[in-house]
Coordinates of C-alpha atoms in Angstrom, one line a residue:
M114 CA 8.4 13.7 24.4
A115 CA 6.6 10.5 23.6
A116 CA 3.5 8.7 22.8
G117 CA 1.5 6.5 25.1
V118 CA 1.5 2.9 23.9
W119 CA 2.1 -0.5 25.2
V120 CA 3.5 -3.6 23.6
A121 CA 5.1 -6.9 24.6
G122 CA 8.6 -7.2 25.8
C123 CA 11.7 -5.8 23.9
S124 CA 14.7 -7.7 22.8
Q125 CA 18.1 -6.1 23.2
Q126 CA 18.7 -5.4 19.6
S127 CA 15.3 -5.1 18.0
G128 CA 13.3 -2.8 20.2
T129 CA 9.8 -4.3 20.6
S130 CA 8.4 -7.7 19.8
E131 CA 4.8 -8.8 20.2
G132 CA 4.1 -12.0 22.0
A133 CA 7.5 -12.3 23.7
S134 CA 6.0 -13.8 26.8
A135 CA 5.4 -17.5 27.1
G136 CA 2.3 -19.0 28.7
A137 CA -1.0 -17.5 29.7
A138 CA -1.0 -14.1 31.4
V139 CA -2.1 -14.0 35.0
Q140 CA -3.6 -11.3 37.1
G141 CA -2.3 -10.1 40.5
G142 CA 0.9 -9.4 42.3
E143 CA 3.2 -6.4 42.9
L144 CA 6.0 -5.3 40.6
V145 CA 9.0 -3.7 42.4
Y146 CA 10.5 -1.1 40.0
L147 CA 13.7 0.8 40.8
E148 CA 14.1 4.2 39.3
Q149 CA 17.4 6.0 39.2
Q150 CA 16.0 9.5 40.0
A151 CA 13.0 11.0 41.8
H152 CA 10.4 12.7 39.7
T153 CA 10.4 16.5 39.9
N154 CA 7.1 17.9 38.7
L155 CA 4.1 15.9 37.3
Y156 CA 2.4 18.7 35.3
P157 CA 2.1 16.6 32.1
P158 CA 4.1 18.9 29.9
A159 CA 7.0 18.4 32.3
G160 CA 6.9 14.7 31.5
G161 CA 9.9 14.9 29.1
F162 CA 12.1 14.3 32.1
Y163 CA 12.1 10.5 32.1
P164 CA 11.4 9.9 35.8
N165 CA 8.4 12.2 35.5
G166 CA 7.2 10.4 32.4
G167 CA 7.6 7.0 34.0
V168 CA 5.0 8.1 36.6
L169 CA 2.7 9.9 34.3
N170 CA 2.6 7.0 31.9
Q171 CA 0.9 4.8 34.5
I172 CA -1.7 7.2 35.7
T173 CA -2.8 9.2 32.6
D174 CA -4.3 8.4 29.2
K175 CA -3.9 10.4 26.0
L176 CA -6.4 11.4 23.3
T177 CA -4.5 9.2 20.8
Y178 CA -1.9 6.4 20.9
Q179 CA 1.2 6.1 18.7
D180 CA 2.2 2.5 17.8
P181 CA 5.9 2.2 18.8
K182 CA 6.7 0.0 15.8
T183 CA 4.8 1.6 13.0
L184 CA 4.5 5.1 14.6
E185 CA 0.9 5.1 13.4
I186 CA -1.5 7.3 15.4
Q187 CA -4.4 5.2 16.6
P188 CA -7.6 5.8 18.7
W189 CA -7.5 5.9 22.5
I190 CA -9.7 8.3 24.4
A191 CA -10.6 9.8 21.0
E192 CA -12.5 7.3 18.9
S193 CA -12.0 9.3 15.7
W194 CA -10.8 12.7 14.5
T195 CA -10.9 15.0 11.5
I196 CA -8.4 17.6 10.4
N197 CA -9.0 20.4 7.9
D198 CA -6.7 20.7 4.8
Q199 CA -4.7 23.6 6.4
A200 CA -4.1 21.6 9.6
T201 CA -5.6 24.6 11.6
E202 CA -8.7 22.8 12.9
F203 CA -8.7 19.4 14.6
T204 CA -12.0 17.8 15.8
F205 CA -12.0 14.8 18.1
K206 CA -14.9 12.4 18.9
L207 CA -14.4 11.0 22.4
R208 CA -15.3 7.6 24.0
S209 CA -18.2 7.7 26.3
G210 CA -18.1 6.5 29.9
V211 CA -14.4 7.5 30.6
T212 CA -13.8 9.0 34.1
F213 CA -10.9 10.3 36.0
S214 CA -10.0 8.5 39.2
D215 CA -11.9 11.1 41.3
G216 CA -15.1 10.1 39.5
T217 CA -15.4 13.2 37.3
P218 CA -16.1 12.7 33.6
L219 CA -13.3 12.8 31.0
D220 CA -15.5 14.6 28.5
A221 CA -15.1 17.3 25.9
A222 CA -15.0 20.1 28.5
A223 CA -12.2 18.4 30.4
V224 CA -10.2 17.7 27.2
A225 CA -10.7 21.4 26.2
K226 CA -9.4 22.6 29.5
N227 CA -6.4 20.3 29.3
F228 CA -5.3 21.6 25.9
D229 CA -6.2 25.2 26.6
T230 CA -3.8 24.9 29.6
Y231 CA -1.1 23.0 27.6
G232 CA -1.4 25.2 24.5
L233 CA -1.7 28.6 26.2
G234 CA -0.2 28.0 29.7
N235 CA -1.6 29.6 32.9
K236 CA 0.5 32.4 34.2
A237 CA -1.5 32.8 37.4
L238 CA -0.8 29.2 38.3
K239 CA 2.7 29.2 36.7
L240 CA 1.8 26.4 34.4
P241 CA 4.0 26.7 31.2
V242 CA 3.1 26.1 27.6
S243 CA 3.8 22.6 26.3
E244 CA 6.8 22.3 24.0
V245 CA 4.8 19.9 21.7
I246 CA 2.0 22.3 20.9
N247 CA 2.6 25.1 18.3
N248 CA 0.3 28.0 17.2
Y249 CA -2.5 27.0 19.6
E250 CA -5.4 29.5 19.6
R251 CA -8.5 28.0 21.4
S252 CA -10.8 25.1 22.0
E253 CA -14.5 24.7 21.3
V254 CA -16.8 22.2 23.1
V255 CA -19.1 21.1 20.2
D256 CA -21.1 18.7 22.4
P257 CA -20.3 16.6 25.5
L258 CA -18.2 14.1 23.5
T259 CA -16.9 16.3 20.7
V260 CA -14.1 18.9 21.1
K261 CA -12.5 21.1 18.4
F262 CA -9.2 22.9 18.5
Y263 CA -8.2 26.0 16.4
F264 CA -4.7 27.1 15.5
S265 CA -3.4 30.4 14.2
K266 CA -1.1 28.7 11.7
P267 CA -0.9 25.2 10.2
S268 CA 0.2 22.7 13.0
P269 CA 0.5 19.3 11.4
G270 CA 2.4 17.9 14.5
F271 CA -0.6 18.4 16.8
L272 CA -2.1 15.0 16.1
Q273 CA 1.0 13.2 17.1
G274 CA 1.3 15.7 20.0
T275 CA -2.0 14.4 21.4
S276 CA -0.3 11.0 21.9
V277 CA 2.7 12.1 23.8
I278 CA 3.5 12.0 27.5
G279 CA 3.2 15.8 27.8
S280 CA -0.4 15.6 26.7
G281 CA -1.6 13.2 29.4
L282 CA -5.1 14.1 30.4
V283 CA -5.7 15.2 34.0
S284 CA -8.8 16.3 36.0
L285 CA -10.1 19.8 36.3
A286 CA -9.0 19.7 40.0
T287 CA -5.4 19.0 39.0
L288 CA -5.4 21.8 36.4
A289 CA -6.6 24.2 39.1
R290 CA -3.5 23.6 41.2
P291 CA -0.4 25.8 40.9
F292 CA 2.8 24.3 39.4
E293 CA 4.6 24.1 42.7
E294 CA 1.9 21.7 44.1
L295 CA 2.2 19.2 41.2
G296 CA 5.4 17.6 42.5
D297 CA 3.1 15.6 44.8
A298 CA 2.0 12.5 42.8
T299 CA -1.1 12.0 44.9
R300 CA -2.5 15.3 43.5
I301 CA -2.2 14.2 39.9
I302 CA -5.7 12.8 39.1
G303 CA -5.7 11.0 35.7
S304 CA -7.8 8.4 34.0
G305 CA -5.1 5.8 33.6
P306 CA -4.9 2.2 34.6
F307 CA -3.2 2.9 37.9
V308 CA -3.6 5.5 40.7
V309 CA -1.0 6.7 43.2
E310 CA -2.1 5.4 46.5
R311 CA 0.7 6.9 48.6
E312 CA 4.0 8.6 48.2
T313 CA 7.1 9.1 50.3
L314 CA 8.4 12.2 48.5
G315 CA 11.7 11.6 46.8
K316 CA 11.8 8.0 47.9
E317 CA 8.9 5.7 47.0
L318 CA 5.5 5.6 45.2
L319 CA 2.9 2.9 45.5
F320 CA 0.5 2.6 42.5
K321 CA -2.7 0.5 42.7
A322 CA -4.6 -0.9 39.8
R323 CA -7.8 0.9 39.0
A324 CA -10.5 -1.8 39.2
D325 CA -13.0 -0.1 36.8
Y326 CA -10.4 0.7 34.1
K327 CA -11.8 -0.3 30.6
W328 CA -10.6 2.2 28.1
G329 CA -7.1 1.2 27.0
P330 CA -5.9 2.0 23.4
A331 CA -8.4 0.6 21.0
Q332 CA -5.9 -1.6 19.1
H333 CA -3.9 -2.8 22.1
A334 CA -3.8 -6.5 22.7
H335 CA -4.7 -6.2 26.3
Q336 CA -8.0 -4.7 27.4
G337 CA -9.7 -4.1 30.7
R338 CA -8.0 -3.4 34.0
A339 CA -4.2 -3.7 34.5
R340 CA -2.9 -7.2 35.2
L341 CA -0.8 -6.2 38.1
D342 CA -2.4 -5.3 41.4
S343 CA 0.3 -2.8 42.3
I344 CA 3.6 -1.3 41.4
R345 CA 6.1 -0.2 44.1
L346 CA 8.5 2.4 42.6
V347 CA 11.6 2.9 44.7
V348 CA 14.1 5.7 44.0
T349 CA 17.5 4.1 44.0
P350 CA 20.3 6.4 42.8
E351 CA 23.2 4.0 43.1
D352 CA 23.8 1.9 40.0
S353 CA 25.3 -0.9 42.0
V354 CA 22.3 -1.1 44.4
R355 CA 19.8 -1.3 41.6
I356 CA 21.7 -4.0 39.9
G357 CA 22.2 -5.9 43.1
A358 CA 18.5 -5.7 44.0
L359 CA 17.6 -7.1 40.5
L360 CA 20.1 -9.9 40.6
S361 CA 19.1 -10.9 44.1
G362 CA 15.4 -11.0 43.3
Q363 CA 14.4 -8.0 45.4
A364 CA 13.3 -6.0 42.3
G365 CA 11.6 -7.1 39.1
L366 CA 12.6 -4.3 36.8
I367 CA 15.2 -1.4 37.0
R368 CA 15.8 1.7 34.8
Q369 CA 19.1 3.2 33.8
V370 CA 21.3 0.1 33.4
Q371 CA 24.7 1.3 32.6
A372 CA 26.4 -0.2 29.6
Y373 CA 29.2 -1.7 31.7
D374 CA 26.6 -3.7 33.7
E375 CA 24.8 -5.2 30.6
K376 CA 27.0 -8.3 30.2
R377 CA 26.8 -9.2 33.9
V378 CA 23.0 -8.9 33.8
Q379 CA 22.7 -11.0 30.7
E380 CA 25.1 -13.7 31.9
Q381 CA 22.7 -14.3 34.8
S382 CA 19.8 -14.7 32.4
F383 CA 18.1 -11.3 33.0
Q384 CA 16.8 -9.3 30.1
I385 CA 18.0 -6.0 28.8
Y386 CA 15.5 -3.6 27.2
A387 CA 16.8 -0.7 25.2
P388 CA 14.0 1.0 23.4
S389 CA 15.0 4.0 21.2
T390 CA 14.1 7.5 22.1
R391 CA 13.8 8.4 18.4
G392 CA 14.6 12.0 18.8
V393 CA 17.5 14.5 19.1
N394 CA 20.7 12.4 19.8
N395 CA 22.8 12.7 22.9
S396 CA 24.8 15.7 22.0
I397 CA 27.0 18.6 23.1
A398 CA 25.6 22.0 22.2
L399 CA 27.9 25.0 21.8
R400 CA 26.4 28.4 22.7
P401 CA 27.6 31.2 20.3
D402 CA 26.6 34.0 22.7
N403 CA 29.8 33.1 24.6
A404 CA 32.7 34.9 22.8
L405 CA 34.9 31.8 23.1
V406 CA 32.7 29.8 20.8
A407 CA 31.2 32.6 18.8
D408 CA 33.6 32.0 15.9
L409 CA 32.4 29.3 13.5
R410 CA 35.9 28.0 13.1
V411 CA 36.3 27.3 16.8
R412 CA 33.0 25.4 16.9
Q413 CA 34.0 23.4 13.8
A414 CA 37.4 22.7 15.5
L415 CA 35.6 21.3 18.5
L416 CA 33.2 19.2 16.3
H417 CA 36.1 17.6 14.3
G418 CA 38.2 17.3 17.4
T419 CA 35.6 15.1 19.1
N420 CA 36.2 11.3 18.6
T421 CA 32.6 10.0 19.1
A422 CA 33.7 6.5 18.0
E423 CA 36.1 6.4 20.9
V424 CA 33.4 7.6 23.3
V425 CA 31.0 4.9 22.2
Q426 CA 33.5 2.2 22.1
T427 CA 35.0 3.1 25.5
L428 CA 31.9 3.8 27.5
F429 CA 28.9 2.2 25.8
S430 CA 27.5 -0.9 24.1
A431 CA 25.8 -1.9 20.9
N432 CA 22.6 -0.4 22.4
Y433 CA 24.1 3.1 22.0
P434 CA 24.8 3.5 18.2
Q435 CA 27.3 6.2 17.2
A436 CA 25.4 9.3 16.1
T437 CA 25.4 10.0 12.3
S438 CA 23.2 13.1 12.5
V439 CA 21.4 15.4 14.8
I440 CA 18.5 13.0 15.2
A441 CA 18.4 9.2 15.4
K442 CA 18.2 6.9 12.4
S443 CA 14.8 5.8 13.5
A444 CA 13.5 9.4 13.7
A445 CA 11.3 10.9 11.1
G446 CA 13.2 12.9 8.6
Y447 CA 16.7 11.6 9.5
V448 CA 19.5 12.3 7.0
D449 CA 23.0 10.7 7.2
L450 CA 25.5 13.4 7.9
S451 CA 28.4 11.1 9.0
S452 CA 30.6 12.6 6.3
E453 CA 30.2 16.0 7.9
L454 CA 31.0 14.7 11.4
K455 CA 34.4 13.1 10.8
F456 CA 37.0 13.1 13.5
D457 CA 39.9 15.1 12.1
P458 CA 42.2 16.6 14.7
Q459 CA 44.6 18.0 12.1
Q460 CA 41.7 20.0 10.6
S461 CA 40.8 21.1 14.1
Q462 CA 44.3 22.4 14.8
R463 CA 44.3 24.2 11.5
L464 CA 40.9 25.9 12.2
L465 CA 42.0 27.0 15.7
D466 CA 45.2 28.5 14.1
E467 CA 43.1 30.3 11.5
A468 CA 40.9 31.7 14.3
G469 CA 43.9 33.2 16.0
W470 CA 44.2 30.8 18.9
T471 CA 47.8 29.9 19.4
L472 CA 49.3 27.3 21.7
G473 CA 50.9 28.8 24.8
A474 CA 53.7 27.4 26.9
N475 CA 51.3 25.6 29.2
G476 CA 49.7 23.7 26.3
L477 CA 46.5 25.8 26.2
R478 CA 45.3 27.9 23.2
Q479 CA 45.5 31.6 23.9
K480 CA 44.2 34.7 22.1
D481 CA 44.4 38.4 23.2
G482 CA 45.5 37.3 26.7
Q483 CA 42.7 34.9 27.2
E484 CA 42.9 31.1 27.4
L485 CA 40.5 28.8 25.6
V486 CA 38.9 27.3 28.7
L487 CA 35.3 26.1 28.5
T488 CA 32.8 24.8 31.1
A489 CA 30.0 22.2 31.0
Y490 CA 27.8 20.8 33.7
E491 CA 27.1 17.1 33.7
S492 CA 23.6 16.0 33.1
L493 CA 22.5 13.3 35.6
P494 CA 19.6 11.9 33.5
Q495 CA 21.9 11.0 30.6
P496 CA 23.8 7.8 30.8
Q497 CA 27.5 8.2 31.9
N498 CA 27.3 11.8 31.0
K499 CA 30.1 12.8 33.4
E500 CA 32.4 10.2 31.9
T501 CA 31.4 11.2 28.4
L502 CA 32.2 14.8 29.0
Q503 CA 35.5 13.9 30.7
L504 CA 36.6 11.8 27.7
V505 CA 35.7 14.6 25.4
A506 CA 37.7 17.0 27.6
Q507 CA 40.7 14.7 27.1
Q508 CA 40.2 14.8 23.4
W509 CA 39.9 18.6 23.3
G510 CA 42.9 18.9 25.6
K511 CA 45.0 17.5 22.8
L512 CA 43.9 20.5 20.7
G513 CA 44.9 22.9 23.5
V514 CA 41.3 23.5 24.6
K515 CA 40.4 22.9 28.3
L516 CA 36.9 21.7 29.2
N517 CA 36.0 21.9 32.9
V518 CA 33.3 19.3 33.8
L519 CA 31.3 20.4 36.8
A520 CA 28.7 18.6 39.0
G521 CA 27.4 21.6 41.0
D522 CA 24.4 21.7 43.3
A523 CA 21.0 22.0 41.8
G524 CA 20.6 25.7 42.4
S525 CA 23.9 26.9 40.9
K526 CA 23.7 24.4 38.0
T527 CA 20.2 25.6 37.0
L528 CA 21.2 29.3 37.1
D529 CA 24.6 28.8 35.4
S530 CA 23.2 26.6 32.7
L531 CA 21.1 29.6 31.6
D532 CA 24.1 31.8 31.4
P533 CA 26.2 31.4 28.2
A534 CA 29.1 33.3 29.8
K535 CA 29.3 30.6 32.4
T536 CA 28.3 27.5 30.4
P537 CA 29.3 27.7 26.7
V538 CA 29.0 23.9 26.4
A539 CA 25.9 22.0 27.3
P540 CA 24.9 18.3 27.0
G541 CA 21.4 17.5 25.9
M542 CA 18.9 15.2 24.2
V543 CA 15.2 14.9 23.8
G544 CA 13.0 12.1 22.6
R545 CA 9.8 12.4 20.5
A546 CA 8.7 10.5 17.4
D547 CA 7.8 13.5 15.3
P548 CA 9.9 16.1 13.3
D549 CA 8.8 18.8 15.8
V550 CA 11.3 17.2 18.2
I551 CA 14.1 19.4 16.7
K552 CA 12.0 22.5 17.4
S553 CA 11.5 21.4 21.0
N554 CA 15.2 21.3 21.5
Y555 CA 16.5 24.3 19.7
Y556 CA 13.7 26.9 19.5
P557 CA 14.2 29.9 21.8
T558 CA 10.8 29.6 23.5
N559 CA 11.2 25.8 24.0
R560 CA 14.3 24.1 25.5
N561 CA 16.6 26.7 23.8
V562 CA 19.7 24.6 24.3
L563 CA 21.8 27.0 22.2
L564 CA 20.6 29.9 24.4
Q565 CA 19.2 32.4 21.9
K566 CA 17.6 35.7 22.9
G567 CA 13.8 35.5 23.4
G568 CA 13.8 32.4 25.6
V569 CA 13.8 31.8 29.4
S570 CA 17.3 33.0 29.9
Q571 CA 17.8 36.7 30.6
K572 CA 21.6 36.4 30.4
V573 CA 21.9 36.2 26.5
N574 CA 23.4 39.4 25.1
S575 CA 22.8 39.1 21.4
F576 CA 22.8 35.6 19.8
V577 CA 19.8 35.0 17.6
D578 CA 19.8 32.8 14.5
D579 CA 16.8 33.9 12.4
K580 CA 17.5 31.3 9.7
L581 CA 17.5 28.4 12.2
N582 CA 14.3 29.7 13.8
G583 CA 12.7 30.1 10.4
L584 CA 13.5 26.5 9.5
L585 CA 12.1 25.3 12.8
D586 CA 8.9 27.4 12.4
A587 CA 8.5 25.9 8.9
I588 CA 8.8 22.3 10.1
A589 CA 6.0 23.0 12.7
A590 CA 3.7 24.6 10.0
E591 CA 4.3 22.5 6.9
T592 CA 1.3 20.4 6.0
D593 CA 2.8 18.5 3.1
A594 CA 4.4 15.4 4.7
A595 CA 7.3 15.1 2.1
K596 CA 8.1 18.8 2.4
R597 CA 8.1 18.6 6.1
L598 CA 10.6 15.8 6.1
Q599 CA 12.8 17.8 3.6
L600 CA 12.7 20.7 6.0
T601 CA 13.7 18.3 8.8
G602 CA 16.8 17.3 6.7
D603 CA 17.5 21.0 6.0
V604 CA 17.6 21.9 9.7
Q605 CA 19.9 19.0 10.5
R606 CA 22.3 20.1 7.8
Y607 CA 22.2 23.6 9.0
L608 CA 22.9 22.8 12.7
I609 CA 26.0 20.8 11.6
A610 CA 27.1 23.3 9.1
Q611 CA 27.1 25.9 11.8
A612 CA 28.7 23.4 14.3
Y613 CA 26.1 24.3 16.9
V614 CA 25.9 20.7 18.0
I615 CA 28.2 17.7 18.3
P616 CA 26.1 14.5 18.1
I617 CA 27.6 11.7 20.2
F618 CA 25.3 8.7 20.3
E619 CA 21.7 7.6 19.8
E620 CA 20.3 7.4 23.4
P621 CA 18.1 4.5 24.3
Q622 CA 16.3 4.0 27.6
A623 CA 18.1 1.1 29.2
F624 CA 16.2 -1.2 31.5
A625 CA 16.8 -4.7 32.9
G626 CA 14.2 -7.2 34.1
A627 CA 13.7 -10.6 35.6
T628 CA 12.4 -13.3 33.3
T629 CA 9.4 -13.6 35.5
V630 CA 8.3 -10.1 34.6
K631 CA 6.3 -10.4 31.4
D632 CA 5.0 -8.0 28.8
V633 CA 6.8 -5.0 29.9
G634 CA 5.7 -2.2 27.5
F635 CA 7.3 0.9 26.2
E636 CA 5.8 3.9 24.4
A637 CA 7.3 5.3 21.2
V638 CA 10.3 6.9 22.9
G639 CA 11.1 4.4 25.6
R640 CA 9.0 5.2 28.7
P641 CA 7.8 2.1 30.5
S642 CA 4.1 1.2 30.8
F643 CA 2.9 -1.6 33.1
Y644 CA -0.7 -1.8 31.9
A645 CA -0.2 -5.3 30.3
T646 CA 2.6 -6.4 32.6
W647 CA 2.2 -9.6 34.6
L648 CA 4.3 -11.8 36.9
A649 CA 5.0 -15.4 36.1
K650 CA 5.9 -18.0 38.7
P651 CA 9.7 -18.4 39.1

């Protein structure tokens, strides 16, 4: 997840830099923006999928705004807030005069309904609970511009949670729609600087600037309506087509620039943007409910048999730092675990021998008549994920372990990915600039990438790690900032000690833009915002 914030353009190495544009900003024009994938569902808590978030970030505002450089939480729709000592009661004073694009007020009643829905879900409408909200109990409308939230246990991450893409504020009419209707972008009524004028489902969106918008983040350099008149978002899956359109001047900005195209783009004087996602690194998760990886020694063998340096050096660029822990170096609570992640194929061979897996005549490890053959599905949103998994498969093959990398259609992939018997290996990552990001990824009732019992999968037989879940609960409830960061370190150490996860690299969001596109903004975990963007003359 992420926070809603805009800043000036990013340099390749340094993330964001204020005042990167030259000359006076002008108003008007249309930005053509090419996106690799179509959005799926625009219920705000589904905004963690980057194509969804890229749409929501233009049309919704948040209660608060997280500065992408300092990570400070600042006023936006909320002018101010108070939190009790136990972090179980949060009171927000709202700006007056804010309206949704359908003309209805963004007042305390609307904010209360948003967070009652995100915090509790709505089973009748199939609207799920947000992964960034823990221990939510209820809301109270104190007066038309004051709303109070109550939590059953301390929830220190909630304030940052009000700034993230999954907490985008939408109208009461939008919240009354069932989940299956929220894939239609024209039905998402927000208060943001743009509105969706029309959509060709799965292909194109046209955003128009909202003329009366005047409630951007309080400390943002740009105020008033958006500078652009419109944004044309075109879904363009083929990497070569996106690059070609950019270089030929048919597009101003593109997302998901592959590392192998960066040099070509820069040599022609286009700019690379690579904002960090500041969360759980691009990783491979191992699912212990599957008997083949239930033995800690097997998981440790796979961890130490993975040459992440080779993956990064072969497939990626300096914008993709080799992972040294479960979370990125820029993430809150990061601890350096590189000494625990060393590539050591001799140790891997020894561990597999100890676990009773012996090399057969065909070069595969065997035990009790079964071969050590594992399966993973590629993850399309992650950069070069198929190639990453295939290179890891080559590395594991030298140990006598076979990894099948499957594409699969959407239906079979979704079902099989929830079955540890079919997919003992799973790629994943999640961005959010708060320690709760680890809970989002590994907790059973959140993303549950390890597939524990108690989550959405009904295929898990017995795997539950109460110690891990206790640590994750503790992070979500610890009100002492220093202790919360200590717990974040503890859970990183535990995940690696159990070899549940093999961190590969710190994943940025990679964009490329024409030099005429100025003040491209990114929130704290790399989703674009075009509120301040403007077009200079060539």
